Coordinates of C-alpha atoms and ligand atoms in Angstrom, one line a residue:
X1097 CA -6.2 -34.2 -34.3
X1098 CA -3.1 -32.0 -35.1
X1099 CA -4.4 -31.5 -38.8
X1100 CA -8.0 -30.5 -37.2
X1101 CA -6.3 -27.8 -34.7
X1102 CA -3.8 -26.3 -37.1
X1103 CA -6.1 -23.9 -38.7
X1104 CA -7.7 -22.8 -35.5
X1105 CA -4.4 -22.0 -34.1
X1106 CA -3.4 -20.0 -37.3
X1107 CA -6.7 -18.1 -37.0
X1108 CA -6.0 -17.4 -33.3
X1109 CA -2.4 -15.9 -34.2
X1110 CA -3.8 -13.9 -36.9
X1111 CA -6.5 -12.5 -34.7
X1112 CA -3.8 -11.6 -32.2
X1113 CA -1.9 -9.7 -34.7
X1114 CA -4.8 -7.8 -35.5
X1115 CA -5.4 -6.7 -32.1
X1116 CA -1.9 -5.7 -31.6
X1117 CA -2.2 -3.0 -34.4
X1118 CA -5.8 -2.0 -33.6
X1119 CA -5.0 1.5 -33.9
X1120 CA -4.1 1.0 -37.7
X1121 CA -0.3 1.5 -37.6
X1122 CA 2.6 -1.0 -36.7
X1123 CA 4.3 1.8 -34.7
X1124 CA 4.1 1.7 -30.9
X1125 CA 1.7 4.0 -29.4
X1126 CA 2.8 6.0 -26.5
X1127 CA 1.4 6.4 -22.9
X1128 CA 1.1 8.7 -19.6
X1129 CA 1.0 7.6 -16.1
X1130 CA -0.2 9.4 -12.9
X1131 CA -1.3 8.9 -9.6
X1132 CA -4.9 10.0 -8.8
X1133 CA -7.4 8.9 -5.9
X1134 CA -5.0 6.3 -4.6
X1135 CA -4.8 4.6 -8.0
X1136 CA -2.2 4.7 -10.8
X1137 CA -4.1 5.6 -13.8
X1138 CA -2.8 5.0 -17.4
X1139 CA -3.5 7.1 -20.5
X1140 CA -2.7 5.7 -24.2
X1141 CA -2.6 8.3 -26.9
X1142 CA -5.1 7.8 -29.5
X1143 CA -7.6 7.4 -26.9
X1144 CA -6.9 3.5 -26.7
X1145 CA -8.3 1.8 -23.9
X1146 CA -5.6 0.8 -21.2
X1147 CA -7.4 -2.4 -20.3
X1148 CA -6.2 -4.0 -24.0
X1149 CA -2.5 -3.8 -22.6
X1150 CA -0.6 -5.8 -20.4
X1151 CA 1.5 -3.8 -18.3
X1152 CA 4.4 -4.8 -16.3
X1153 CA 6.0 -2.5 -13.5
X1154 CA 9.4 -3.8 -12.4
X1155 CA 10.8 -2.2 -9.3
X1156 CA 14.5 -1.1 -10.3
X1157 CA 15.5 -1.8 -6.5
X1158 CA 14.8 -5.4 -6.2
X1159 CA 13.4 -6.7 -9.6
X1160 CA 10.1 -7.5 -8.2
X1161 CA 7.1 -7.1 -10.7
X1162 CA 3.4 -5.8 -10.7
X1163 CA 1.7 -7.2 -13.6
X1164 CA -1.6 -6.0 -14.7
X1165 CA -2.4 -9.2 -16.3
X1166 CA -3.4 -11.6 -14.7
X1167 CA -2.8 -10.3 -11.2
X1168 CA -4.1 -6.8 -11.2
X1169 CA -7.1 -5.0 -12.9
X1170 CA -7.4 -1.4 -13.7
X1171 CA -7.6 1.0 -12.2
X1172 CA -4.3 -0.2 -10.4
X1173 CA -4.5 0.5 -6.5
X1174 CA -1.4 2.1 -5.0
X1175 CA -1.5 -0.6 -2.4
X1176 CA 0.7 -2.6 -4.8
X1177 CA 3.2 0.0 -5.1
X1178 CA 5.8 1.4 -2.8
X1179 CA 6.4 5.1 -2.3
X1180 CA 9.6 6.8 -3.5
X1181 CA 10.4 3.9 -5.8
X1182 CA 11.3 3.8 -9.7
X1183 CA 9.5 1.2 -11.8
X1184 CA 10.6 0.3 -15.3
X1185 CA 7.4 0.0 -17.5
X1186 CA 7.0 -2.4 -20.2
X1187 CA 3.5 -2.8 -22.4
X1188 CA 2.2 -5.7 -24.4
X1189 CA 1.4 -4.7 -27.2
X1190 CA 4.4 -2.3 -27.0
X1191 CA 4.0 1.3 -26.0
X1192 CA 6.6 3.9 -25.1
X1193 CA 7.0 6.9 -23.0
X1194 CA 9.6 9.8 -22.9
X1195 CA 10.9 8.5 -19.7
X1196 CA 10.2 4.6 -19.6
X1197 CA 10.0 4.4 -16.0
X1198 CA 7.5 5.4 -13.3
X1199 CA 8.5 7.0 -10.0
X1200 CA 6.0 6.9 -7.1
X1201 CA 5.8 10.0 -4.6
X1202 CA 7.1 10.2 -1.2
X1203 CA 4.8 8.8 1.6
X1204 CA 2.5 11.4 3.1
X1205 CA 1.5 11.7 6.7
X1206 CA -2.1 11.1 5.6
X1207 CA -1.1 7.9 3.9
X1208 CA -0.4 6.3 7.5
X1209 CA -3.0 4.8 9.9
X1210 CA -2.2 3.1 13.2
X1211 CA -4.3 0.7 15.1
X1212 CA -3.9 -0.8 18.5
X1213 CA -3.6 -4.6 18.5
X1214 CA -3.9 -6.6 21.9
X1215 CA -3.4 -10.2 21.7
X1216 CA -3.4 -11.6 25.2
X1217 CA -0.6 -9.8 27.3
X1218 CA 1.0 -8.5 24.1
X1219 CA 0.2 -4.8 23.0
X1220 CA 1.2 -3.6 19.5
X1221 CA 0.6 -0.6 17.5
X1222 CA 0.4 -1.7 13.8
X1223 CA 1.0 1.1 11.2
X1224 CA -0.9 0.6 8.1
X1225 CA -0.3 2.5 4.8
X1226 CA -2.0 3.1 1.5
X1227 CA 1.0 1.5 -0.2
X1228 CA 2.6 -1.7 0.2
X1229 CA 4.1 -0.8 3.4
X1230 CA 3.1 -1.5 6.9
X1231 CA 4.9 -2.2 10.3
X1232 CA 3.9 -3.4 13.9
X1233 CA 5.9 -2.3 16.9
X1234 CA 5.4 -3.9 20.6
X1235 CA 4.4 -1.5 23.2
X1236 CA 5.7 -2.0 26.7
X1237 CA 6.0 0.1 29.9
X1238 CA 9.2 1.8 28.9
X1239 CA 8.0 3.2 25.2
X1240 CA 4.1 3.7 26.0
X1241 CA 3.1 7.1 26.1
X1242 CA 6.3 8.3 24.4
X1243 CA 6.7 10.0 20.8
X1244 CA 7.7 7.7 18.1
X1245 CA 8.8 8.3 14.7
X1246 CA 7.7 5.7 12.5
X1247 CA 9.7 4.7 9.0
X1248 CA 9.4 2.0 7.0
X1249 CA 12.1 -0.3 5.8
X1250 CA 10.7 -0.3 2.0
X1251 CA 10.8 3.6 1.9
X1252 CA 14.0 4.8 0.4
X1253 CA 13.0 8.4 1.1
X1254 CA 13.1 7.2 4.8
X1255 CA 10.1 9.4 5.5
X1256 CA 9.6 9.6 9.3
X1257 CA 6.1 10.3 10.8
X1258 CA 5.6 11.3 14.5
X1259 CA 3.1 9.6 16.7
X1260 CA 2.6 9.4 20.6
X1261 CA 2.4 5.8 21.3
X1262 CA -0.7 4.8 23.5
X1263 CA -0.5 3.4 27.1
X1264 CA 0.2 -0.1 27.5
X1265 CA -2.7 -1.9 28.5
X1266 CA -3.3 -1.3 32.3
X1267 CA -3.6 -4.4 34.5
X1268 CA -6.6 -3.6 36.5
X1269 CA -7.4 -4.9 39.8
X1270 CA -11.0 -4.9 41.2
X1271 CA -11.7 -5.0 44.9
X1272 CA -15.0 -6.3 46.3
X1273 CA -16.0 -3.3 48.2
X1274 CA -18.8 -0.9 47.0
X1275 CA -18.4 1.0 45.1
X1276 CA -16.2 -0.9 42.9
X1277 CA -12.7 0.8 43.0
X1278 CA -10.4 0.3 39.9
X1279 CA -6.7 0.2 40.5
X1280 CA -3.8 0.1 38.2
X1281 CA -0.7 -2.0 38.6
X1282 CA 2.4 -0.8 36.7
X1283 CA 1.0 2.3 35.2
X1284 CA 3.7 3.6 32.7
X1285 CA 5.4 6.4 34.2
X1286 CA 5.3 8.5 30.6
X1287 CA 1.4 8.6 30.8
X1288 CA -0.4 11.6 32.1
X1289 CA -2.0 10.8 35.7
X1290 CA -5.5 12.0 34.7
X1291 CA -5.5 9.3 31.9
X1292 CA -8.7 7.3 32.0
X1293 CA -9.7 4.3 30.1
X1294 CA -13.2 3.6 28.5
X1295 CA -14.5 0.4 27.2
X1296 CA -12.7 0.7 23.6
X1297 CA -9.3 1.1 25.4
X1298 CA -8.9 4.8 24.1
X1299 CA -8.1 7.7 26.5
Ligands
NAG1810 C1 -11.8 10.0 -26.2 O1 -12.7 9.1 -25.5 C2 -13.8 9.7 -24.7 C3 -14.7 8.4 -24.1 O2 -14.1 7.3 -24.4 C4 -14.6 10.8 -25.6 O3 -15.4 11.3 -24.8 C5 -13.5 11.5 -26.2 O4 -14.4 12.5 -27.0 C6 -12.6 10.8 -27.1 N1 -11.5 11.8 -27.5 C7 -11.1 11.8 -28.7 C8 -10.1 12.7 -29.3 O5 -11.3 10.7 -29.6
NAG1811 C1 5.6 -9.3 -17.8 O1 6.3 -10.3 -17.2 C2 6.3 -11.7 -17.6 C3 7.3 -12.6 -16.7 O2 7.1 -12.3 -15.5 C4 6.5 -11.8 -19.1 O3 6.3 -12.9 -19.4 C5 5.7 -10.9 -19.8 O4 6.1 -10.9 -21.2 C6 6.0 -9.6 -19.4 N1 5.2 -8.3 -20.1 C7 5.5 -7.3 -20.3 C8 4.4 -6.3 -21.0 O5 6.8 -6.9 -20.2
NAG1812 C1 -7.6 4.4 8.3 O1 -8.7 4.1 8.7 C2 -9.9 4.6 8.3 C3 -10.8 4.1 9.0 O2 -10.8 2.7 9.4 C4 -10.1 4.5 6.8 O3 -11.2 5.1 6.4 C5 -9.0 5.0 6.0 O4 -8.9 4.6 4.6 C6 -7.6 4.5 6.4 N1 -6.5 4.9 5.9 C7 -5.2 4.3 5.5 C8 -4.3 5.1 5.1 O5 -5.3 3.1 5.6
NAG1813 C1 9.3 14.6 14.7 O1 9.8 14.5 15.7 C2 11.4 14.8 15.8 C3 11.8 14.6 16.9 O2 11.3 13.4 17.5 C4 11.2 16.3 15.3 O3 12.6 16.8 15.1 C5 10.6 16.5 14.1 O4 10.4 18.0 13.9 C6 9.2 16.1 14.1 N1 8.4 16.2 12.9 C7 7.2 16.7 12.8 C8 6.9 16.7 11.3 O5 6.6 17.1 13.6

């Protein structure tokens, strides 16, 4: 069995070596990284396809690694990265850059979305971003309809983005008289008096 597999194994190793020097030199190539359309793009010099390479991005702050193989595919979504972080970049086959690391930009206001989540009596506002950052906060009578600056734990630039928190879900009492009257119990004092609710809970 070992005798039979030997030549096949040798062939695979040689094929691997040929692939690694596909550009005709044994010298490492160089690359450029940049962000475009919510993805991180890679350009290898000599017009080589980035798909041929395995790329590791190692976060210099905590050592966590984003690997293009086997975990991610090209183009690499910025959803895998955190803003304002430095990553050391390694290539297989080897490739070098002038800096050897990649720094992501700051968080922008347009990177952040917020949604209201209501689970039973619990009301939360969840902030989602285009990056690997998210956060939910509880809404109650004391903070509903107030201004809130959201910052994310994983953002070393501590970019804060302002939101006005929505009203806490009102407890509505129905009366049996006609026409139907709605009465709020516990209207948050910060909320404007003329605030009305429609079916999707927005005002
Ligand atoms: C690089 O590749 C692109 C498409 O694969 C091609 O259009 C272009 O002409 C190539 N450039 C060079 C310098 O080979
Ligand atoms: C990427 O990291 C893995 C281990 O996490 C390692 O086995 C592999 O050689 C690394 N690849 C590159 C291109 O640095
Ligand atoms: C925010 O939500 C909208 C609609 O659901 C979506 O199209 C957009 O991509 C989201 N943006 C972010 C940053 O998540
Ligand atoms: C966000 O709110 C703070 C005070 O809460 C204010 O100082 C700051 O200027 C606001 N930023 C923007 C971009 O509106």
